[in-house]
Short mmCIF file of C-alpha atoms in Angstrom, two decimals:
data_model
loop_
_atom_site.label_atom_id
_atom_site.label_comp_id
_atom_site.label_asym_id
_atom_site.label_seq_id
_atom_site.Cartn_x
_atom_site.Cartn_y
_atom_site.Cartn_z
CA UNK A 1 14.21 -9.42 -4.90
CA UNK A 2 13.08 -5.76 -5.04
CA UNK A 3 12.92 -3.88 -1.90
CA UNK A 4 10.80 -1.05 -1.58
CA UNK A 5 9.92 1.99 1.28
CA UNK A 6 6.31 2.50 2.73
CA UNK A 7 5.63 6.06 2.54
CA UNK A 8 2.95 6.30 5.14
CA UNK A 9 0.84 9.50 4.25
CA UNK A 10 -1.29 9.38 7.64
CA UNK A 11 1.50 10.01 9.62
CA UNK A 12 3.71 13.05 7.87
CA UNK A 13 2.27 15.66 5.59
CA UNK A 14 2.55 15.88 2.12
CA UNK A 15 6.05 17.97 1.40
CA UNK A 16 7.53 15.07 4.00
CA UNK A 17 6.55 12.56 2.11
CA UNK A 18 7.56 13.78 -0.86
CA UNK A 19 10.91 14.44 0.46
CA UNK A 20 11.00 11.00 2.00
CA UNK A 21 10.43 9.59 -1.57
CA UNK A 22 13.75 11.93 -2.83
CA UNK A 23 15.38 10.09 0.02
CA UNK A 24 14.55 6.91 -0.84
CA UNK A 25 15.50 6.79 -3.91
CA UNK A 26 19.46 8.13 -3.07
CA UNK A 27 19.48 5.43 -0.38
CA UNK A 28 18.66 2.77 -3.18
CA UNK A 29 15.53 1.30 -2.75
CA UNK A 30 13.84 -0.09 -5.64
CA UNK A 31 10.34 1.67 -5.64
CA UNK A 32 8.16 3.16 -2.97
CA UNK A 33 4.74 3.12 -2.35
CA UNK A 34 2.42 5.45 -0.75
CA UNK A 35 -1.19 5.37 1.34
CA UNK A 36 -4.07 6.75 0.04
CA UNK A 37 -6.40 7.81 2.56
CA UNK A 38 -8.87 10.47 3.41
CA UNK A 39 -8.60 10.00 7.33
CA UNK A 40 -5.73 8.87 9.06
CA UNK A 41 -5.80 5.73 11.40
CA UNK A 42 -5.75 7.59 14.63
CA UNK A 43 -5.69 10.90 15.68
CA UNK A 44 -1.89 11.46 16.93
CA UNK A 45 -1.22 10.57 12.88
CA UNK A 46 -2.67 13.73 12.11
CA UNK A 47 -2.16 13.85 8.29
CA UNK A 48 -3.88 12.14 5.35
CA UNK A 49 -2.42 14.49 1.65
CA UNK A 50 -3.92 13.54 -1.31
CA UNK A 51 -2.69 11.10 -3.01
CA UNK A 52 -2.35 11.73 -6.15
CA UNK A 53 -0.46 15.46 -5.95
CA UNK A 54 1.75 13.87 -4.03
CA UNK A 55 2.89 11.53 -6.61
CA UNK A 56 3.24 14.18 -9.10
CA UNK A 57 5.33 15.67 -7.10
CA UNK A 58 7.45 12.77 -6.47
CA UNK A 59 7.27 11.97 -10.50
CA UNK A 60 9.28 15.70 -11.11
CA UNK A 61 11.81 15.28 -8.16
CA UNK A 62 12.99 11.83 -8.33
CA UNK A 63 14.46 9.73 -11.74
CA UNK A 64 14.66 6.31 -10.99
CA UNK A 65 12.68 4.54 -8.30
CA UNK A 66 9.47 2.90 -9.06
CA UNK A 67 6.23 4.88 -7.73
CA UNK A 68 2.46 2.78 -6.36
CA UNK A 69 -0.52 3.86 -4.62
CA UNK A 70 -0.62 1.00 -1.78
CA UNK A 71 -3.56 0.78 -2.18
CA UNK A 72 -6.30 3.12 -3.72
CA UNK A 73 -10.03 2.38 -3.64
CA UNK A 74 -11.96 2.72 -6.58
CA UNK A 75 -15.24 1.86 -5.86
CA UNK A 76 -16.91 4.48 -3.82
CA UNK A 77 -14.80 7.71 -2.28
CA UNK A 78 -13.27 7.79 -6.41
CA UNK A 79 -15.03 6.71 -9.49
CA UNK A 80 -12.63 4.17 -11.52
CA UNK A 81 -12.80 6.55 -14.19
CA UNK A 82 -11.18 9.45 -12.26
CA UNK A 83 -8.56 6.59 -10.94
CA UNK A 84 -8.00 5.62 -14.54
CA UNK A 85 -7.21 9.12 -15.79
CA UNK A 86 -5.13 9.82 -12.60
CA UNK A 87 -3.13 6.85 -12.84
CA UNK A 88 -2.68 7.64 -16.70
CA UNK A 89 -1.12 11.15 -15.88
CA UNK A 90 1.06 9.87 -13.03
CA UNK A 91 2.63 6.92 -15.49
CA UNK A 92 3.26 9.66 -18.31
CA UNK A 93 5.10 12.27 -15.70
CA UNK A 94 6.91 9.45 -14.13
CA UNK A 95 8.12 8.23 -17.55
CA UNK A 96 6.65 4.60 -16.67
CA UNK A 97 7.64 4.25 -13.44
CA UNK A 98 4.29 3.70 -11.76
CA UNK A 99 2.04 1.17 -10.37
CA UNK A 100 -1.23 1.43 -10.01
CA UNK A 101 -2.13 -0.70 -6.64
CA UNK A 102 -6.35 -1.23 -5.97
CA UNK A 103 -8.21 -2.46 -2.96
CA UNK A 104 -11.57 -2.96 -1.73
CA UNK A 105 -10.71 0.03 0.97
CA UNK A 106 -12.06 0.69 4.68
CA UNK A 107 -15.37 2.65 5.73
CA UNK A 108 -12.71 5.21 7.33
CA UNK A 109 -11.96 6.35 4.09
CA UNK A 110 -15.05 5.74 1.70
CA UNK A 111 -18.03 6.37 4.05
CA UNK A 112 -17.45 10.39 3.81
CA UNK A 113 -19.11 10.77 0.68
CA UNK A 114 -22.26 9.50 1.88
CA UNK A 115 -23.03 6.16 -0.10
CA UNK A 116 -23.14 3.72 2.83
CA UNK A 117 -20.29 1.17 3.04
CA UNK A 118 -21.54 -2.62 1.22
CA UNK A 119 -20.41 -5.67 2.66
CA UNK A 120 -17.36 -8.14 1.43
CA UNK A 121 -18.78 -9.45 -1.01
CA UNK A 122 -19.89 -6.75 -3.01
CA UNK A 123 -17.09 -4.53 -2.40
CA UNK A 124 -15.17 -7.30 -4.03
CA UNK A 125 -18.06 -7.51 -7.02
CA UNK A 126 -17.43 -3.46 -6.84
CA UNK A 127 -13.66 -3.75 -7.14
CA UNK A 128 -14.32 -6.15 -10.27
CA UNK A 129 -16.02 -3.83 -12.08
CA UNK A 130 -13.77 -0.84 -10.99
CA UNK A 131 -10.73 -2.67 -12.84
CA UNK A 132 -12.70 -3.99 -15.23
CA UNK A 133 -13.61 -0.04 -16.38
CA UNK A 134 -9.77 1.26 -15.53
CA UNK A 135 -8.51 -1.22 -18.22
CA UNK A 136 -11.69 -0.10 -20.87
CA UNK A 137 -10.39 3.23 -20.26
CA UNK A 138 -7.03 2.40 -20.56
CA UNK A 139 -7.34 0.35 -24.55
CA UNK A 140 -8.30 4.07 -26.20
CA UNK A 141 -11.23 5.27 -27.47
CA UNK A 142 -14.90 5.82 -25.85
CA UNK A 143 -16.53 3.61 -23.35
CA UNK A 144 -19.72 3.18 -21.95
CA UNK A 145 -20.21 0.11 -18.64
CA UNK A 146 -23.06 -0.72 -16.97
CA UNK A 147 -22.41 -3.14 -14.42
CA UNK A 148 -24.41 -4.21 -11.73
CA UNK A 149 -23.03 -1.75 -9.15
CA UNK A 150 -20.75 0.92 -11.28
CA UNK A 151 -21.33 2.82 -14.52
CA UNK A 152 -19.53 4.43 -17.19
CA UNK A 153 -20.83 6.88 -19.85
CA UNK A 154 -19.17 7.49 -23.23
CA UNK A 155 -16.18 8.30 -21.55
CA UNK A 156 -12.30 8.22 -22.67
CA UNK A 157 -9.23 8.98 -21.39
CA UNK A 158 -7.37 10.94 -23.67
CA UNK A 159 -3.49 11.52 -22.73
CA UNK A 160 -2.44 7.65 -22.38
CA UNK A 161 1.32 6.07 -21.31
CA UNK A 162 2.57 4.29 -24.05
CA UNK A 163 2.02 1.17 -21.77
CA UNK A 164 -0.42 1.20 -19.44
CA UNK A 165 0.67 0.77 -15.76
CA UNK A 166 0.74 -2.67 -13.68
CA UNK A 167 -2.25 -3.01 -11.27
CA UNK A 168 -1.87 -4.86 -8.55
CA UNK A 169 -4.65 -5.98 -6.21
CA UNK A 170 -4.22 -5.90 -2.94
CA UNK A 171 -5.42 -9.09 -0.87
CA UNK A 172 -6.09 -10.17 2.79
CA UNK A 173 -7.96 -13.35 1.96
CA UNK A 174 -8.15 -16.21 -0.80
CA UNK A 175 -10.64 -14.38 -2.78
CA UNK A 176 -9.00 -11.83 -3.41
CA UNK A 177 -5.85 -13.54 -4.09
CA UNK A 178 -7.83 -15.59 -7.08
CA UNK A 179 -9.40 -11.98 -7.97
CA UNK A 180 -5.60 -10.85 -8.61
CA UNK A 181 -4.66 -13.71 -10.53
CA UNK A 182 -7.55 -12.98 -12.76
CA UNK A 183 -7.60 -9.20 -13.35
CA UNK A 184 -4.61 -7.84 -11.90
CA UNK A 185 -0.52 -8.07 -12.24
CA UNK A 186 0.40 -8.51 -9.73
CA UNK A 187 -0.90 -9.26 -5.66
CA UNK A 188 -0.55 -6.85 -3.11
CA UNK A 189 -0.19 -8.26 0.68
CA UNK A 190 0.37 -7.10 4.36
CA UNK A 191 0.93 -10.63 5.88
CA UNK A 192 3.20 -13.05 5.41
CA UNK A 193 0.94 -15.84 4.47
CA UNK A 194 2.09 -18.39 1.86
CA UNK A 195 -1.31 -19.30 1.10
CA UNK A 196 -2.11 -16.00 -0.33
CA UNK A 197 0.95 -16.22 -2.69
CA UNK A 198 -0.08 -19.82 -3.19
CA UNK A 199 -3.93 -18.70 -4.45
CA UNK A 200 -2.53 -16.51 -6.81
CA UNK A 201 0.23 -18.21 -8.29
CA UNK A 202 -2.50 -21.61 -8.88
CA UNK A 203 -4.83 -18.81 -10.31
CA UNK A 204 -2.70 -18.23 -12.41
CA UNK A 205 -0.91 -14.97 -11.53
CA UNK A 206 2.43 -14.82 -12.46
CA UNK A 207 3.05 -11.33 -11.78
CA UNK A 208 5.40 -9.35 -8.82
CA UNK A 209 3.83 -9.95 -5.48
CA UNK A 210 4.22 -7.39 -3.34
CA UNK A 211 4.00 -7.28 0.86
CA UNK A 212 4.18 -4.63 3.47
CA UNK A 213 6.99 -5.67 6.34
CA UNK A 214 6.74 -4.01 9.63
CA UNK A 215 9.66 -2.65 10.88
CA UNK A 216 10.49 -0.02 13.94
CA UNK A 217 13.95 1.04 13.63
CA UNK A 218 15.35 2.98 17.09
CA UNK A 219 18.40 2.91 18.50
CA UNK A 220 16.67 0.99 21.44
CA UNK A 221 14.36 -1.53 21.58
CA UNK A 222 11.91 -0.11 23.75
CA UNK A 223 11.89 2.79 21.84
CA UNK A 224 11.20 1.32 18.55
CA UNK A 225 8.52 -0.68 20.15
CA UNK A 226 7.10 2.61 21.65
CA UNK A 227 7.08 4.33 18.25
CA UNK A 228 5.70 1.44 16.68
CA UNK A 229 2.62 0.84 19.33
CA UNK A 230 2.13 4.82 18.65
CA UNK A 231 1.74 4.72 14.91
CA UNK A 232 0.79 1.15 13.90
CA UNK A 233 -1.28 -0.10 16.76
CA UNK A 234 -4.40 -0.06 14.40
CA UNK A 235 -2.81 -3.24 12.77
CA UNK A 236 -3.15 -5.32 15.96
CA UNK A 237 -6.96 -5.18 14.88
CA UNK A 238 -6.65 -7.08 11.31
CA UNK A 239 -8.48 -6.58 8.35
CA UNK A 240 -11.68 -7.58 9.78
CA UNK A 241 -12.40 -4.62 12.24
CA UNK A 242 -9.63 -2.14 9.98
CA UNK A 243 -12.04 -2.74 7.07
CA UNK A 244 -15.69 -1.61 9.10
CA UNK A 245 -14.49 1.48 11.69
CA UNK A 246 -15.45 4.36 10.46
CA UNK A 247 -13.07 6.86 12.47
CA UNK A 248 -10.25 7.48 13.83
CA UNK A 249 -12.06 7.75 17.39
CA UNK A 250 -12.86 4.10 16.65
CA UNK A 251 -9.91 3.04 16.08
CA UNK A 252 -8.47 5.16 19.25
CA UNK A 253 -11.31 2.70 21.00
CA UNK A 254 -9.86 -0.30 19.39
CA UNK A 255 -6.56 0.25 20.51
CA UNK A 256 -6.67 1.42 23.94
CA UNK A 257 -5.25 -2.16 25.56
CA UNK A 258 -2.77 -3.13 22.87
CA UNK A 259 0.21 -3.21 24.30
CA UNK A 260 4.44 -2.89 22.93
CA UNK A 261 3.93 -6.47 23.24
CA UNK A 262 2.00 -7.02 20.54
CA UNK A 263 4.14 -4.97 18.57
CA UNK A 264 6.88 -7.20 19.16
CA UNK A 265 5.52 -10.24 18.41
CA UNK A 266 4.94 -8.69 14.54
CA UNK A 267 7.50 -5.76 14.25
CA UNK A 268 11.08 -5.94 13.54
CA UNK A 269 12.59 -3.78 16.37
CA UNK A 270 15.06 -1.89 17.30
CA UNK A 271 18.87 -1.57 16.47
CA UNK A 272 19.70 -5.40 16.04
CA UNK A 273 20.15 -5.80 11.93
CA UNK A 274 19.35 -9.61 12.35
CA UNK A 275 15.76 -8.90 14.21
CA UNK A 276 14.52 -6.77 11.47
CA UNK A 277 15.92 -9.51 8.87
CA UNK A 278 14.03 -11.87 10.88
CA UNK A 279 11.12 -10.31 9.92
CA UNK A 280 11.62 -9.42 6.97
CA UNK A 281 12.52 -13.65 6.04
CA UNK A 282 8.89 -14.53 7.38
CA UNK A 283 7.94 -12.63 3.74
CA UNK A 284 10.47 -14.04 1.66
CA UNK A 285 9.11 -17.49 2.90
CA UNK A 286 5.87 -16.44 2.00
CA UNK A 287 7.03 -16.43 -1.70
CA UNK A 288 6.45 -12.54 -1.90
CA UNK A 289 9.30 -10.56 -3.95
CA UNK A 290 8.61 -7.11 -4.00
CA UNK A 291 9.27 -6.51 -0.10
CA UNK A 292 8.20 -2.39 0.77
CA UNK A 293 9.86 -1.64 4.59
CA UNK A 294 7.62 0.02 6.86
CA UNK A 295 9.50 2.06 9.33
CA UNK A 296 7.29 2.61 12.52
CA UNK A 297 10.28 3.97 14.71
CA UNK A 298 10.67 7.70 15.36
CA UNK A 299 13.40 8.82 12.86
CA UNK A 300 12.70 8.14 9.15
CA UNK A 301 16.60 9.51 8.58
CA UNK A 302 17.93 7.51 10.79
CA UNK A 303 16.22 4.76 9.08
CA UNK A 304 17.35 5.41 5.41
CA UNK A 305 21.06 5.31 6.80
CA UNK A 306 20.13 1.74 8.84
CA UNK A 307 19.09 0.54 5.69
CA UNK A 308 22.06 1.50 3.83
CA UNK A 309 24.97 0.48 5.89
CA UNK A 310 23.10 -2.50 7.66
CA UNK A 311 19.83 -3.96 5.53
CA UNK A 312 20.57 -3.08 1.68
CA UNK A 313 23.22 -5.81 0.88
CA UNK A 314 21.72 -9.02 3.13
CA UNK A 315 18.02 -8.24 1.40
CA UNK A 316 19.22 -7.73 -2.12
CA UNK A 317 20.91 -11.35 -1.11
CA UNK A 318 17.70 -13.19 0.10
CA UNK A 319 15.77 -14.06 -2.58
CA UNK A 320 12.12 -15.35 -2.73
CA UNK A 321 11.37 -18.95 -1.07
CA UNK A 322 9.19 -21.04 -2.70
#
Protein backbone atom coordinates (compact mmCIF):
# COMPACT_ATOMS: atom_id res chain seq x y z
CA UNK A 1 0.00 0.00 0.00
CA UNK A 2 1.27 3.52 -0.85
CA UNK A 3 -0.31 6.37 0.81
CA UNK A 4 -0.23 9.60 -0.66
CA UNK A 5 -1.40 13.59 0.30
CA UNK A 6 -3.94 15.61 -1.90
CA UNK A 7 -2.47 18.89 -2.42
CA UNK A 8 -5.56 20.82 -3.23
CA UNK A 9 -4.40 23.93 -5.34
CA UNK A 10 -8.01 25.67 -5.28
CA UNK A 11 -7.91 26.15 -1.83
CA UNK A 12 -4.17 27.57 -0.79
CA UNK A 13 -1.90 29.47 -3.12
CA UNK A 14 0.95 28.31 -4.76
CA UNK A 15 4.08 28.90 -2.13
CA UNK A 16 1.47 26.86 0.39
CA UNK A 17 1.28 24.22 -1.58
CA UNK A 18 4.56 23.94 -2.29
CA UNK A 19 5.42 24.04 1.27
CA UNK A 20 2.72 21.52 2.02
CA UNK A 21 4.50 19.14 -0.47
CA UNK A 22 8.07 19.80 1.73
CA UNK A 23 5.83 18.74 4.57
CA UNK A 24 4.63 15.85 3.26
CA UNK A 25 7.34 14.36 2.37
CA UNK A 26 9.16 14.71 6.21
CA UNK A 27 5.89 13.30 7.56
CA UNK A 28 6.39 10.16 5.23
CA UNK A 29 3.94 9.90 2.77
CA UNK A 30 4.70 8.10 -0.28
CA UNK A 31 3.88 10.66 -3.13
CA UNK A 32 1.53 13.58 -3.43
CA UNK A 33 -0.55 14.75 -5.96
CA UNK A 34 -1.76 18.06 -6.92
CA UNK A 35 -5.05 19.79 -8.81
CA UNK A 36 -4.78 21.36 -11.87
CA UNK A 37 -7.28 23.89 -12.39
CA UNK A 38 -7.84 27.26 -13.88
CA UNK A 39 -10.89 28.20 -11.54
CA UNK A 40 -11.38 27.01 -8.25
CA UNK A 41 -14.63 25.10 -7.18
CA UNK A 42 -16.19 27.91 -5.29
CA UNK A 43 -15.43 31.21 -4.51
CA UNK A 44 -14.34 31.07 -0.63
CA UNK A 45 -11.38 28.61 -2.31
CA UNK A 46 -10.02 31.55 -3.80
CA UNK A 47 -6.84 30.12 -5.45
CA UNK A 48 -6.21 28.02 -8.57
CA UNK A 49 -1.65 28.33 -9.25
CA UNK A 50 -0.56 26.84 -12.16
CA UNK A 51 0.17 23.71 -12.17
CA UNK A 52 3.00 23.02 -13.56
CA UNK A 53 5.45 25.86 -11.70
CA UNK A 54 4.29 24.52 -8.88
CA UNK A 55 5.69 21.17 -9.44
CA UNK A 56 8.95 22.52 -10.38
CA UNK A 57 9.11 23.97 -7.46
CA UNK A 58 8.28 21.03 -5.49
CA UNK A 59 10.88 18.90 -7.86
CA UNK A 60 13.99 21.41 -6.34
CA UNK A 61 12.74 21.39 -2.63
CA UNK A 62 11.83 17.92 -1.90
CA UNK A 63 14.12 14.40 -2.62
CA UNK A 64 12.07 11.59 -2.21
CA UNK A 65 8.30 11.57 -2.48
CA UNK A 66 6.62 10.75 -5.66
CA UNK A 67 5.02 13.92 -7.56
CA UNK A 68 1.27 13.65 -10.06
CA UNK A 69 -0.94 16.08 -11.57
CA UNK A 70 -4.45 14.61 -10.24
CA UNK A 71 -5.61 15.12 -12.92
CA UNK A 72 -4.65 17.42 -15.95
CA UNK A 73 -6.79 17.85 -19.06
CA UNK A 74 -5.31 17.64 -22.26
CA UNK A 75 -7.77 18.07 -24.66
CA UNK A 76 -8.88 21.62 -24.82
CA UNK A 77 -7.58 24.44 -22.07
CA UNK A 78 -3.71 22.56 -23.03
CA UNK A 79 -2.70 20.99 -26.23
CA UNK A 80 -1.21 17.31 -25.45
CA UNK A 81 1.82 18.49 -26.93
CA UNK A 82 2.45 21.30 -24.39
CA UNK A 83 1.36 18.51 -21.61
CA UNK A 84 3.88 16.17 -23.15
CA UNK A 85 6.82 18.59 -23.01
CA UNK A 86 5.70 19.77 -19.49
CA UNK A 87 5.44 16.48 -18.09
CA UNK A 88 8.93 15.65 -19.78
CA UNK A 89 10.65 18.61 -17.86
CA UNK A 90 8.92 17.89 -14.54
CA UNK A 91 10.15 13.92 -14.71
CA UNK A 92 13.84 15.16 -15.58
CA UNK A 93 13.92 17.88 -12.50
CA UNK A 94 12.28 15.44 -10.26
CA UNK A 95 14.87 12.77 -11.17
CA UNK A 96 11.85 10.29 -12.09
CA UNK A 97 9.70 10.88 -9.52
CA UNK A 98 6.62 11.97 -11.43
CA UNK A 99 3.35 10.88 -12.68
CA UNK A 100 1.68 12.17 -15.21
CA UNK A 101 -2.27 11.77 -14.23
CA UNK A 102 -4.98 12.75 -17.42
CA UNK A 103 -8.69 13.29 -17.40
CA UNK A 104 -11.42 14.26 -19.56
CA UNK A 105 -11.67 17.64 -17.24
CA UNK A 106 -14.80 19.97 -16.32
CA UNK A 107 -16.22 23.04 -18.42
CA UNK A 108 -15.01 25.13 -15.20
CA UNK A 109 -11.69 24.74 -16.29
CA UNK A 110 -11.60 24.22 -20.20
CA UNK A 111 -14.48 26.49 -21.39
CA UNK A 112 -12.17 29.79 -20.85
CA UNK A 113 -10.41 29.46 -23.93
CA UNK A 114 -13.36 29.68 -25.98
CA UNK A 115 -13.76 26.21 -27.85
CA UNK A 116 -17.15 25.15 -26.46
CA UNK A 117 -17.17 22.16 -24.07
CA UNK A 118 -18.12 18.49 -26.29
CA UNK A 119 -20.09 16.00 -24.70
CA UNK A 120 -18.88 12.48 -22.93
CA UNK A 121 -18.31 10.84 -25.51
CA UNK A 122 -16.06 12.82 -27.40
CA UNK A 123 -14.20 14.21 -24.62
CA UNK A 124 -13.35 10.61 -24.03
CA UNK A 125 -12.53 10.16 -28.09
CA UNK A 126 -10.50 13.63 -27.28
CA UNK A 127 -8.66 12.19 -24.29
CA UNK A 128 -7.71 9.10 -26.66
CA UNK A 129 -6.07 10.99 -28.97
CA UNK A 130 -4.46 13.39 -26.35
CA UNK A 131 -2.50 10.23 -24.89
CA UNK A 132 -2.22 8.75 -27.91
CA UNK A 133 0.05 12.09 -29.12
CA UNK A 134 1.80 12.45 -25.37
CA UNK A 135 3.27 8.91 -25.90
CA UNK A 136 4.31 9.84 -29.95
CA UNK A 137 5.99 12.65 -28.38
CA UNK A 138 7.40 10.85 -25.76
CA UNK A 139 9.32 7.65 -28.29
CA UNK A 140 11.84 10.63 -29.82
CA UNK A 141 11.99 12.07 -32.91
CA UNK A 142 9.31 14.20 -35.07
CA UNK A 143 5.64 13.62 -35.18
CA UNK A 144 2.90 14.66 -37.11
CA UNK A 145 -1.24 13.29 -35.87
CA UNK A 146 -4.21 13.98 -37.38
CA UNK A 147 -6.95 12.58 -35.56
CA UNK A 148 -10.41 13.18 -35.82
CA UNK A 149 -10.58 15.91 -33.15
CA UNK A 150 -6.68 16.84 -32.27
CA UNK A 151 -3.63 17.52 -34.43
CA UNK A 152 -0.02 17.45 -34.30
CA UNK A 153 2.51 19.03 -36.73
CA UNK A 154 6.12 17.86 -37.15
CA UNK A 155 6.61 18.32 -33.69
CA UNK A 156 9.23 16.74 -31.06
CA UNK A 157 10.04 17.00 -27.76
CA UNK A 158 13.53 17.37 -27.35
CA UNK A 159 14.89 17.11 -23.55
CA UNK A 160 13.33 13.52 -22.67
CA UNK A 161 13.55 11.43 -19.01
CA UNK A 162 15.38 8.50 -19.54
CA UNK A 163 11.96 6.72 -18.90
CA UNK A 164 9.07 8.29 -19.67
CA UNK A 165 6.61 8.95 -16.77
CA UNK A 166 3.48 6.63 -15.75
CA UNK A 167 0.11 8.07 -16.95
CA UNK A 168 -2.62 7.32 -15.24
CA UNK A 169 -6.20 7.97 -16.35
CA UNK A 170 -8.43 9.12 -14.20
CA UNK A 171 -12.03 7.39 -14.23
CA UNK A 172 -15.60 7.96 -12.85
CA UNK A 173 -17.31 5.37 -15.02
CA UNK A 174 -16.63 1.89 -16.81
CA UNK A 175 -15.45 3.50 -19.89
CA UNK A 176 -13.03 5.05 -18.74
CA UNK A 177 -11.85 2.39 -16.54
CA UNK A 178 -11.46 0.05 -19.94
CA UNK A 179 -9.85 3.38 -21.56
CA UNK A 180 -7.08 3.05 -18.67
CA UNK A 181 -6.51 -0.45 -19.06
CA UNK A 182 -5.83 0.21 -22.67
CA UNK A 183 -3.66 3.35 -22.85
CA UNK A 184 -2.74 4.24 -19.50
CA UNK A 185 -0.69 2.74 -16.27
CA UNK A 186 -2.35 3.00 -14.16
CA UNK A 187 -6.38 4.19 -13.06
CA UNK A 188 -7.03 7.15 -11.26
CA UNK A 189 -10.38 7.19 -8.97
CA UNK A 190 -12.36 9.39 -6.44
CA UNK A 191 -14.88 6.66 -5.31
CA UNK A 192 -14.58 3.69 -3.77
CA UNK A 193 -16.21 1.53 -6.31
CA UNK A 194 -14.88 -2.01 -6.89
CA UNK A 195 -16.31 -2.12 -10.19
CA UNK A 196 -14.08 0.51 -11.48
CA UNK A 197 -10.97 -1.43 -10.21
CA UNK A 198 -12.73 -4.50 -11.52
CA UNK A 199 -13.06 -2.86 -15.37
CA UNK A 200 -9.62 -2.18 -15.39
CA UNK A 201 -8.00 -5.02 -13.96
CA UNK A 202 -10.39 -7.47 -16.73
CA UNK A 203 -9.11 -4.84 -19.33
CA UNK A 204 -6.26 -5.70 -18.66
CA UNK A 205 -4.59 -3.00 -16.53
CA UNK A 206 -2.26 -4.17 -14.23
CA UNK A 207 -0.88 -1.00 -13.18
CA UNK A 208 -1.11 1.16 -9.51
CA UNK A 209 -4.64 2.29 -9.03
CA UNK A 210 -4.89 5.23 -7.42
CA UNK A 211 -8.11 6.92 -5.32
CA UNK A 212 -8.78 10.17 -3.62
CA UNK A 213 -10.11 9.49 0.25
CA UNK A 214 -11.95 12.24 1.91
CA UNK A 215 -10.91 13.06 5.10
CA UNK A 216 -11.62 16.26 7.58
CA UNK A 217 -9.29 16.10 10.36
CA UNK A 218 -10.36 18.68 13.51
CA UNK A 219 -10.03 18.26 16.82
CA UNK A 220 -13.94 18.13 16.89
CA UNK A 221 -16.29 16.61 14.91
CA UNK A 222 -18.41 19.35 14.11
CA UNK A 223 -15.64 21.24 13.19
CA UNK A 224 -14.15 18.93 10.74
CA UNK A 225 -17.53 18.51 9.29
CA UNK A 226 -17.80 22.38 9.06
CA UNK A 227 -14.45 22.67 7.27
CA UNK A 228 -15.25 19.93 5.13
CA UNK A 229 -18.95 21.25 3.97
CA UNK A 230 -16.84 24.67 3.37
CA UNK A 231 -14.24 23.33 1.00
CA UNK A 232 -15.56 20.06 -0.51
CA UNK A 233 -19.26 20.59 -0.75
CA UNK A 234 -18.91 20.66 -4.64
CA UNK A 235 -18.41 16.79 -4.34
CA UNK A 236 -21.94 16.21 -2.99
CA UNK A 237 -22.83 17.03 -6.76
CA UNK A 238 -20.87 13.96 -8.54
CA UNK A 239 -19.26 13.85 -11.65
CA UNK A 240 -22.28 14.39 -13.60
CA UNK A 241 -23.12 18.12 -12.73
CA UNK A 242 -18.97 18.70 -11.53
CA UNK A 243 -18.17 17.80 -15.16
CA UNK A 244 -20.88 20.58 -17.05
CA UNK A 245 -20.86 23.92 -14.50
CA UNK A 246 -19.04 26.30 -15.83
CA UNK A 247 -18.30 28.57 -12.63
CA UNK A 248 -17.73 28.81 -9.50
CA UNK A 249 -21.14 30.87 -9.07
CA UNK A 250 -22.64 27.59 -10.30
CA UNK A 251 -21.32 25.60 -8.20
CA UNK A 252 -22.07 28.23 -5.17
CA UNK A 253 -25.84 27.49 -6.70
CA UNK A 254 -25.34 23.84 -6.51
CA UNK A 255 -24.39 23.78 -3.11
CA UNK A 256 -26.50 26.10 -1.28
CA UNK A 257 -28.71 23.12 0.63
CA UNK A 258 -25.97 20.57 1.19
CA UNK A 259 -25.70 20.16 4.46
CA UNK A 260 -22.55 18.74 7.27
CA UNK A 261 -24.67 15.82 6.85
CA UNK A 262 -23.79 14.90 3.74
CA UNK A 263 -20.35 15.39 4.56
CA UNK A 264 -20.56 12.85 7.07
CA UNK A 265 -22.03 10.26 5.37
CA UNK A 266 -18.66 10.39 2.85
CA UNK A 267 -15.89 12.15 4.98
CA UNK A 268 -13.77 10.70 7.59
CA UNK A 269 -14.22 13.22 10.49
CA UNK A 270 -12.90 14.52 13.16
CA UNK A 271 -10.35 13.42 15.91
CA UNK A 272 -11.40 9.63 16.19
CA UNK A 273 -8.27 7.65 14.31
CA UNK A 274 -10.72 4.65 13.69
CA UNK A 275 -13.47 6.99 11.73
CA UNK A 276 -11.00 8.23 9.30
CA UNK A 277 -9.64 4.46 8.93
CA UNK A 278 -13.13 3.64 8.33
CA UNK A 279 -13.04 5.50 5.44
CA UNK A 280 -10.16 5.07 4.30
CA UNK A 281 -11.00 0.73 4.35
CA UNK A 282 -14.10 1.48 1.99
CA UNK A 283 -10.92 2.10 -0.69
CA UNK A 284 -8.83 -0.63 0.22
CA UNK A 285 -11.98 -2.84 -0.40
CA UNK A 286 -12.33 -1.32 -3.56
CA UNK A 287 -8.99 -2.99 -4.59
CA UNK A 288 -7.31 0.55 -5.00
CA UNK A 289 -3.52 0.74 -3.65
CA UNK A 290 -2.22 3.98 -4.09
CA UNK A 291 -4.58 5.74 -1.39
CA UNK A 292 -3.84 10.02 -1.62
CA UNK A 293 -5.60 11.61 1.88
CA UNK A 294 -7.59 14.54 1.32
CA UNK A 295 -7.64 16.71 4.34
CA UNK A 296 -10.82 19.00 4.25
CA UNK A 297 -10.46 20.14 8.01
CA UNK A 298 -9.05 23.57 8.86
CA UNK A 299 -5.37 22.87 9.84
CA UNK A 300 -3.21 21.12 7.20
CA UNK A 301 -0.33 21.01 10.22
CA UNK A 302 -2.30 19.65 12.45
CA UNK A 303 -3.08 17.09 9.95
CA UNK A 304 0.52 16.00 8.94
CA UNK A 305 1.15 15.36 12.79
CA UNK A 306 -2.47 13.20 12.96
CA UNK A 307 -1.12 11.28 10.32
CA UNK A 308 2.10 10.61 11.84
CA UNK A 309 1.43 9.63 15.35
CA UNK A 310 -2.15 8.17 14.60
CA UNK A 311 -2.74 7.03 10.64
CA UNK A 312 0.92 6.20 9.21
CA UNK A 313 1.50 2.72 10.86
CA UNK A 314 -2.38 1.13 10.68
CA UNK A 315 -2.44 2.25 6.68
CA UNK A 316 1.01 1.08 5.79
CA UNK A 317 -0.63 -2.24 7.59
CA UNK A 318 -3.89 -2.51 5.47
CA UNK A 319 -3.16 -3.71 2.36
CA UNK A 320 -5.35 -3.86 -0.84
CA UNK A 321 -8.61 -6.23 -0.74
CA UNK A 322 -9.35 -8.05 -3.55
Amino acid sequence: MKVGYKLFAEGYGPREIVDQAIRAEQAGFDFVEVSDHFHPWLFDHGHAGFVWSMLAAMAERTDTVGLATGVTCPILRVHPAIVAQAAATTAILSDGRFSLGLGSGERLNEHVVGQGWPNVATRHEMLREAIEIIRLLWSGGYHSYRGRHLALEDARVFDLPDEPPPILVAAGGPRAAALAAELGDGLFCTEPERELTRVYEDGGGTGPRYAEVPLAWADSEQGALESARAMFRFGATGWKVQAELPNPVNFEAATAFVGEEEMADTFGHGPDPDRHLEVVSRFADAGFDHLCLINAGPDPQGFFTFFETELAEPLRRMGVRT
